[in-house]
Amino acid sequence: SDTRTALFENRGRPIDALRFADEIVYTDFDTGAVVSFRPEAADSTTTRFQSGGVPAGLAVDGGALYVGEHAGGRLLKLAEDGRWLATPDVVAQGLQGPEGILVRDGTVFVVEAPTGSLATVRLADRIVRRIAKGLATGSPPQADVPSTLVFSGIAADAAGRLYVGGERDNLIHRIVPGG
């Protein structure tokens, strides 16, 4: 059976977390930061990016790390080749409340939760397209609750089908890009 082997407490209000290089990286609603720490030295954290726009979803693609700014509407690259960038690279702007992000085959898929859309950003030319609309994402904001109240995540299977949680209607959308 599964066993919890570690508990990392006192992290503000984490929205998303993942493993990158030898660290745990998470977005913190309370501080508006992307923070990292090494599991063996969990009391020592490093602020990797201070956002003015509520950092939400994280994604890793090889040695690159991306974050979506929910309130800022931007997709940023924070690391490349396994190293943190001195200044974030703005990959896309004008997104509507990006939450869940996923990178596959040179394309970043971005759940725009408040508008119920799924956008793509081709990394080669950074063109943004909306490929799905009318998704049941984006719970209404509430006082003193993160704007990402129910995080709208995204995943893909081996065949390239995408899955987006639709919390408003208690369902999961399956999307076949280009199909």
PDB file of C-alpha atoms in Angstrom:
ATOM      1  CA  SER A   1       0.000   0.000   0.000  1.00  0.00           C
ATOM      2  CA  ASP A   2       1.005   3.634  -0.411  1.00  0.00           C
ATOM      3  CA  THR A   3       2.712   5.274   2.528  1.00  0.00           C
ATOM      4  CA  ARG A   4       3.347   8.945   3.171  1.00  0.00           C
ATOM      5  CA  THR A   5       7.071   9.273   3.679  1.00  0.00           C
ATOM      6  CA  ALA A   6       7.366  13.021   4.242  1.00  0.00           C
ATOM      7  CA  LEU A   7       5.239  15.985   5.189  1.00  0.00           C
ATOM      8  CA  PHE A   8       6.412  19.507   4.363  1.00  0.00           C
ATOM      9  CA  GLU A   9       4.409  21.898   6.524  1.00  0.00           C
ATOM     10  CA  ASN A  10       4.094  25.686   6.848  1.00  0.00           C
ATOM     11  CA  ARG A  11       4.102  26.413   3.099  1.00  0.00           C
ATOM     12  CA  GLY A  12       1.556  29.255   2.959  1.00  0.00           C
ATOM     13  CA  ARG A  13      -1.229  28.259   0.570  1.00  0.00           C
ATOM     14  CA  PRO A  14       0.397  26.114  -2.132  1.00  0.00           C
ATOM     15  CA  ILE A  15      -1.494  25.975  -5.424  1.00  0.00           C
ATOM     16  CA  ASP A  16       0.673  23.575  -7.440  1.00  0.00           C
ATOM     17  CA  ALA A  17       3.846  21.601  -6.730  1.00  0.00           C
ATOM     18  CA  LEU A  18       6.217  19.382  -8.642  1.00  0.00           C
ATOM     19  CA  ARG A  19       9.708  17.970  -8.655  1.00  0.00           C
ATOM     20  CA  PHE A  20      12.307  19.882 -10.667  1.00  0.00           C
ATOM     21  CA  ALA A  21      15.999  19.008 -10.688  1.00  0.00           C
ATOM     22  CA  ASP A  22      16.672  17.986  -7.083  1.00  0.00           C
ATOM     23  CA  GLU A  23      14.072  20.295  -5.583  1.00  0.00           C
ATOM     24  CA  ILE A  24      10.391  20.520  -4.810  1.00  0.00           C
ATOM     25  CA  VAL A  25       8.964  23.642  -6.458  1.00  0.00           C
ATOM     26  CA  TYR A  26       5.601  25.123  -5.539  1.00  0.00           C
ATOM     27  CA  THR A  27       3.511  28.206  -6.168  1.00  0.00           C
ATOM     28  CA  ASP A  28       2.356  30.027  -3.035  1.00  0.00           C
ATOM     29  CA  PHE A  29      -0.813  32.107  -3.141  1.00  0.00           C
ATOM     30  CA  ASP A  30      -0.005  33.904   0.136  1.00  0.00           C
ATOM     31  CA  THR A  31       3.354  35.288  -0.981  1.00  0.00           C
ATOM     32  CA  GLY A  32       2.732  35.348  -4.750  1.00  0.00           C
ATOM     33  CA  ALA A  33       5.982  33.466  -5.250  1.00  0.00           C
ATOM     34  CA  VAL A  34       7.433  30.384  -6.847  1.00  0.00           C
ATOM     35  CA  VAL A  35       9.442  28.739  -4.076  1.00  0.00           C
ATOM     36  CA  SER A  36      11.787  25.758  -4.022  1.00  0.00           C
ATOM     37  CA  PHE A  37      13.443  23.591  -1.418  1.00  0.00           C
ATOM     38  CA  ARG A  38      15.463  20.406  -1.237  1.00  0.00           C
ATOM     39  CA  PRO A  39      13.554  17.633   0.561  1.00  0.00           C
ATOM     40  CA  GLU A  40      16.568  16.818   2.729  1.00  0.00           C
ATOM     41  CA  ALA A  41      16.760  20.487   3.844  1.00  0.00           C
ATOM     42  CA  ALA A  42      13.079  21.429   3.815  1.00  0.00           C
ATOM     43  CA  ASP A  43      13.492  24.291   6.304  1.00  0.00           C
ATOM     44  CA  SER A  44      15.659  26.181   3.831  1.00  0.00           C
ATOM     45  CA  THR A  45      13.571  27.604   0.993  1.00  0.00           C
ATOM     46  CA  THR A  46      14.495  29.796  -1.960  1.00  0.00           C
ATOM     47  CA  THR A  47      12.141  32.231  -3.646  1.00  0.00           C
ATOM     48  CA  ARG A  48      12.756  31.613  -7.342  1.00  0.00           C
ATOM     49  CA  PHE A  49      10.275  34.144  -8.736  1.00  0.00           C
ATOM     50  CA  GLN A  50       8.197  36.861  -7.118  1.00  0.00           C
ATOM     51  CA  SER A  51       5.045  37.281  -9.174  1.00  0.00           C
ATOM     52  CA  GLY A  52       2.726  40.232  -9.303  1.00  0.00           C
ATOM     53  CA  GLY A  53       0.024  38.042 -10.801  1.00  0.00           C
ATOM     54  CA  VAL A  54      -0.721  34.961  -8.631  1.00  0.00           C
ATOM     55  CA  PRO A  55       1.520  32.134  -9.852  1.00  0.00           C
ATOM     56  CA  ALA A  56      -0.598  29.022 -10.315  1.00  0.00           C
ATOM     57  CA  GLY A  57       0.214  26.021 -12.505  1.00  0.00           C
ATOM     58  CA  LEU A  58       3.679  24.597 -13.035  1.00  0.00           C
ATOM     59  CA  ALA A  59       4.989  22.311 -15.777  1.00  0.00           C
ATOM     60  CA  VAL A  60       8.326  20.707 -16.557  1.00  0.00           C
ATOM     61  CA  ASP A  61       9.580  19.873 -20.024  1.00  0.00           C
ATOM     62  CA  GLY A  62      12.987  18.246 -19.819  1.00  0.00           C
ATOM     63  CA  GLY A  63      15.184  20.877 -18.200  1.00  0.00           C
ATOM     64  CA  ALA A  64      12.675  23.712 -18.610  1.00  0.00           C
ATOM     65  CA  LEU A  65      10.207  24.868 -15.953  1.00  0.00           C
ATOM     66  CA  TYR A  66       7.118  26.954 -16.749  1.00  0.00           C
ATOM     67  CA  VAL A  67       4.600  28.786 -14.580  1.00  0.00           C
ATOM     68  CA  GLY A  68       1.260  30.362 -15.428  1.00  0.00           C
ATOM     69  CA  GLU A  69       0.310  33.623 -13.720  1.00  0.00           C
ATOM     70  CA  HIS A  70      -3.395  33.392 -12.983  1.00  0.00           C
ATOM     71  CA  ALA A  71      -4.036  37.103 -12.426  1.00  0.00           C
ATOM     72  CA  GLY A  72      -1.230  38.282 -14.685  1.00  0.00           C
ATOM     73  CA  GLY A  73      -2.316  36.283 -17.723  1.00  0.00           C
ATOM     74  CA  ARG A  74       1.238  35.290 -18.595  1.00  0.00           C
ATOM     75  CA  LEU A  75       3.074  32.055 -19.259  1.00  0.00           C
ATOM     76  CA  LEU A  76       6.679  32.287 -18.101  1.00  0.00           C
ATOM     77  CA  LYS A  77       9.728  30.071 -18.457  1.00  0.00           C
ATOM     78  CA  LEU A  78      11.676  30.152 -15.187  1.00  0.00           C
ATOM     79  CA  ALA A  79      14.372  27.580 -15.925  1.00  0.00           C
ATOM     80  CA  GLU A  80      16.134  26.124 -18.949  1.00  0.00           C
ATOM     81  CA  ASP A  81      18.573  23.229 -19.239  1.00  0.00           C
ATOM     82  CA  GLY A  82      17.963  22.487 -15.549  1.00  0.00           C
ATOM     83  CA  ARG A  83      19.140  25.954 -14.451  1.00  0.00           C
ATOM     84  CA  TRP A  84      17.102  28.839 -13.115  1.00  0.00           C
ATOM     85  CA  LEU A  85      17.005  31.878 -15.395  1.00  0.00           C
ATOM     86  CA  ALA A  86      18.123  35.214 -13.936  1.00  0.00           C
ATOM     87  CA  THR A  87      15.057  36.852 -15.517  1.00  0.00           C
ATOM     88  CA  PRO A  88      11.894  34.941 -16.460  1.00  0.00           C
ATOM     89  CA  ASP A  89      11.270  34.517 -20.185  1.00  0.00           C
ATOM     90  CA  VAL A  90       7.747  35.695 -21.091  1.00  0.00           C
ATOM     91  CA  VAL A  91       6.490  32.951 -23.415  1.00  0.00           C
ATOM     92  CA  ALA A  92       2.921  34.275 -23.782  1.00  0.00           C
ATOM     93  CA  GLN A  93       0.765  37.154 -22.559  1.00  0.00           C
ATOM     94  CA  GLY A  94      -2.945  37.878 -22.654  1.00  0.00           C
ATOM     95  CA  LEU A  95      -4.024  34.497 -21.304  1.00  0.00           C
ATOM     96  CA  GLN A  96      -7.203  34.441 -19.224  1.00  0.00           C
ATOM     97  CA  GLY A  97      -6.490  33.092 -15.744  1.00  0.00           C
ATOM     98  CA  PRO A  98      -4.045  30.320 -16.677  1.00  0.00           C
ATOM     99  CA  GLU A  99      -4.080  27.459 -14.206  1.00  0.00           C
ATOM    100  CA  GLY A 100      -3.167  23.950 -15.341  1.00  0.00           C
ATOM    101  CA  ILE A 101      -0.347  23.762 -17.874  1.00  0.00           C
ATOM    102  CA  LEU A 102       1.200  20.850 -19.738  1.00  0.00           C
ATOM    103  CA  VAL A 103       4.042  20.740 -22.257  1.00  0.00           C
ATOM    104  CA  ARG A 104       4.028  18.151 -25.056  1.00  0.00           C
ATOM    105  CA  ASP A 105       5.902  18.045 -28.336  1.00  0.00           C
ATOM    106  CA  GLY A 106       6.865  21.731 -28.387  1.00  0.00           C
ATOM    107  CA  THR A 107       3.406  22.971 -27.405  1.00  0.00           C
ATOM    108  CA  VAL A 108       2.222  24.273 -24.048  1.00  0.00           C
ATOM    109  CA  PHE A 109      -1.437  23.509 -23.283  1.00  0.00           C
ATOM    110  CA  VAL A 110      -2.946  26.052 -20.890  1.00  0.00           C
ATOM    111  CA  VAL A 111      -6.282  25.774 -19.076  1.00  0.00           C
ATOM    112  CA  GLU A 112      -7.820  29.248 -18.972  1.00  0.00           C
ATOM    113  CA  ALA A 113     -10.066  28.461 -16.035  1.00  0.00           C
ATOM    114  CA  PRO A 114     -12.252  31.599 -15.727  1.00  0.00           C
ATOM    115  CA  THR A 115     -13.249  31.485 -19.413  1.00  0.00           C
ATOM    116  CA  GLY A 116     -13.503  27.701 -19.713  1.00  0.00           C
ATOM    117  CA  SER A 117     -11.011  27.604 -22.585  1.00  0.00           C
ATOM    118  CA  LEU A 118      -8.005  25.525 -23.492  1.00  0.00           C
ATOM    119  CA  ALA A 119      -5.234  27.447 -25.214  1.00  0.00           C
ATOM    120  CA  THR A 120      -2.058  26.285 -26.896  1.00  0.00           C
ATOM    121  CA  VAL A 121       1.226  28.126 -27.153  1.00  0.00           C
ATOM    122  CA  ARG A 122       3.652  26.807 -29.751  1.00  0.00           C
ATOM    123  CA  LEU A 123       7.108  27.258 -28.287  1.00  0.00           C
ATOM    124  CA  ALA A 124       8.758  27.675 -31.691  1.00  0.00           C
ATOM    125  CA  ASP A 125       6.866  30.868 -32.563  1.00  0.00           C
ATOM    126  CA  ARG A 126       4.897  31.594 -29.360  1.00  0.00           C
ATOM    127  CA  ILE A 127       1.580  31.810 -31.187  1.00  0.00           C
ATOM    128  CA  VAL A 128      -1.444  31.429 -28.887  1.00  0.00           C
ATOM    129  CA  ARG A 129      -4.567  29.632 -30.124  1.00  0.00           C
ATOM    130  CA  ARG A 130      -7.768  28.580 -28.351  1.00  0.00           C
ATOM    131  CA  ILE A 131      -8.522  24.959 -29.245  1.00  0.00           C
ATOM    132  CA  ALA A 132     -11.473  24.293 -26.911  1.00  0.00           C
ATOM    133  CA  LYS A 133     -14.144  26.468 -25.344  1.00  0.00           C
ATOM    134  CA  GLY A 134     -17.080  25.879 -23.022  1.00  0.00           C
ATOM    135  CA  LEU A 135     -15.164  23.786 -20.492  1.00  0.00           C
ATOM    136  CA  ALA A 136     -16.769  23.619 -17.041  1.00  0.00           C
ATOM    137  CA  THR A 137     -13.790  25.233 -15.283  1.00  0.00           C
ATOM    138  CA  GLY A 138     -13.351  28.302 -13.117  1.00  0.00           C
ATOM    139  CA  SER A 139     -15.273  28.397  -9.868  1.00  0.00           C
ATOM    140  CA  PRO A 140     -16.465  31.893  -8.926  1.00  0.00           C
ATOM    141  CA  PRO A 141     -14.062  33.837  -6.649  1.00  0.00           C
ATOM    142  CA  GLN A 142     -14.750  33.954  -2.914  1.00  0.00           C
ATOM    143  CA  ALA A 143     -13.431  36.282  -0.233  1.00  0.00           C
ATOM    144  CA  ASP A 144     -10.084  35.249   1.306  1.00  0.00           C
ATOM    145  CA  VAL A 145      -9.856  32.189  -0.949  1.00  0.00           C
ATOM    146  CA  PRO A 146      -7.245  31.835  -3.681  1.00  0.00           C
ATOM    147  CA  SER A 147      -8.526  32.853  -7.112  1.00  0.00           C
ATOM    148  CA  THR A 148      -7.587  29.335  -8.135  1.00  0.00           C
ATOM    149  CA  LEU A 149     -10.183  28.044  -5.632  1.00  0.00           C
ATOM    150  CA  VAL A 150     -10.477  24.699  -7.370  1.00  0.00           C
ATOM    151  CA  PHE A 151      -7.389  24.246  -9.490  1.00  0.00           C
ATOM    152  CA  SER A 152      -8.212  23.282 -13.084  1.00  0.00           C
ATOM    153  CA  GLY A 153      -5.479  20.844 -13.995  1.00  0.00           C
ATOM    154  CA  ILE A 154      -4.584  19.108 -17.229  1.00  0.00           C
ATOM    155  CA  ALA A 155      -3.038  15.737 -18.043  1.00  0.00           C
ATOM    156  CA  ALA A 156      -2.343  13.703 -21.171  1.00  0.00           C
ATOM    157  CA  ASP A 157      -2.222  10.016 -21.939  1.00  0.00           C
ATOM    158  CA  ALA A 158       0.279   8.176 -24.139  1.00  0.00           C
ATOM    159  CA  ALA A 159      -1.977   8.651 -27.201  1.00  0.00           C
ATOM    160  CA  GLY A 160      -1.923  12.457 -26.774  1.00  0.00           C
ATOM    161  CA  ARG A 161      -5.502  12.822 -25.538  1.00  0.00           C
ATOM    162  CA  LEU A 162      -5.863  15.625 -23.009  1.00  0.00           C
ATOM    163  CA  TYR A 163      -7.921  15.517 -19.807  1.00  0.00           C
ATOM    164  CA  VAL A 164      -9.162  18.669 -18.078  1.00  0.00           C
ATOM    165  CA  GLY A 165     -11.123  18.641 -14.815  1.00  0.00           C
ATOM    166  CA  GLY A 166     -14.433  20.487 -14.938  1.00  0.00           C
ATOM    167  CA  GLU A 167     -15.250  21.250 -11.327  1.00  0.00           C
ATOM    168  CA  ARG A 168     -18.375  23.296 -12.052  1.00  0.00           C
ATOM    169  CA  ASP A 169     -20.188  20.273 -13.527  1.00  0.00           C
ATOM    170  CA  ASN A 170     -18.237  17.530 -11.714  1.00  0.00           C
ATOM    171  CA  LEU A 171     -16.781  15.995 -14.868  1.00  0.00           C
ATOM    172  CA  ILE A 172     -13.602  15.447 -16.817  1.00  0.00           C
ATOM    173  CA  HIS A 173     -13.265  16.716 -20.380  1.00  0.00           C
ATOM    174  CA  ARG A 174     -11.368  14.556 -22.875  1.00  0.00           C
ATOM    175  CA  ILE A 175      -9.928  16.567 -25.742  1.00  0.00           C
ATOM    176  CA  VAL A 176      -8.169  15.198 -28.811  1.00  0.00           C
ATOM    177  CA  PRO A 177      -5.970  17.978 -30.239  1.00  0.00           C
ATOM    178  CA  GLY A 178      -6.431  18.338 -33.967  1.00  0.00           C
ATOM    179  CA  GLY A 179      -9.250  15.797 -33.861  1.00  0.00           C
TER     180      GLY A 179
END
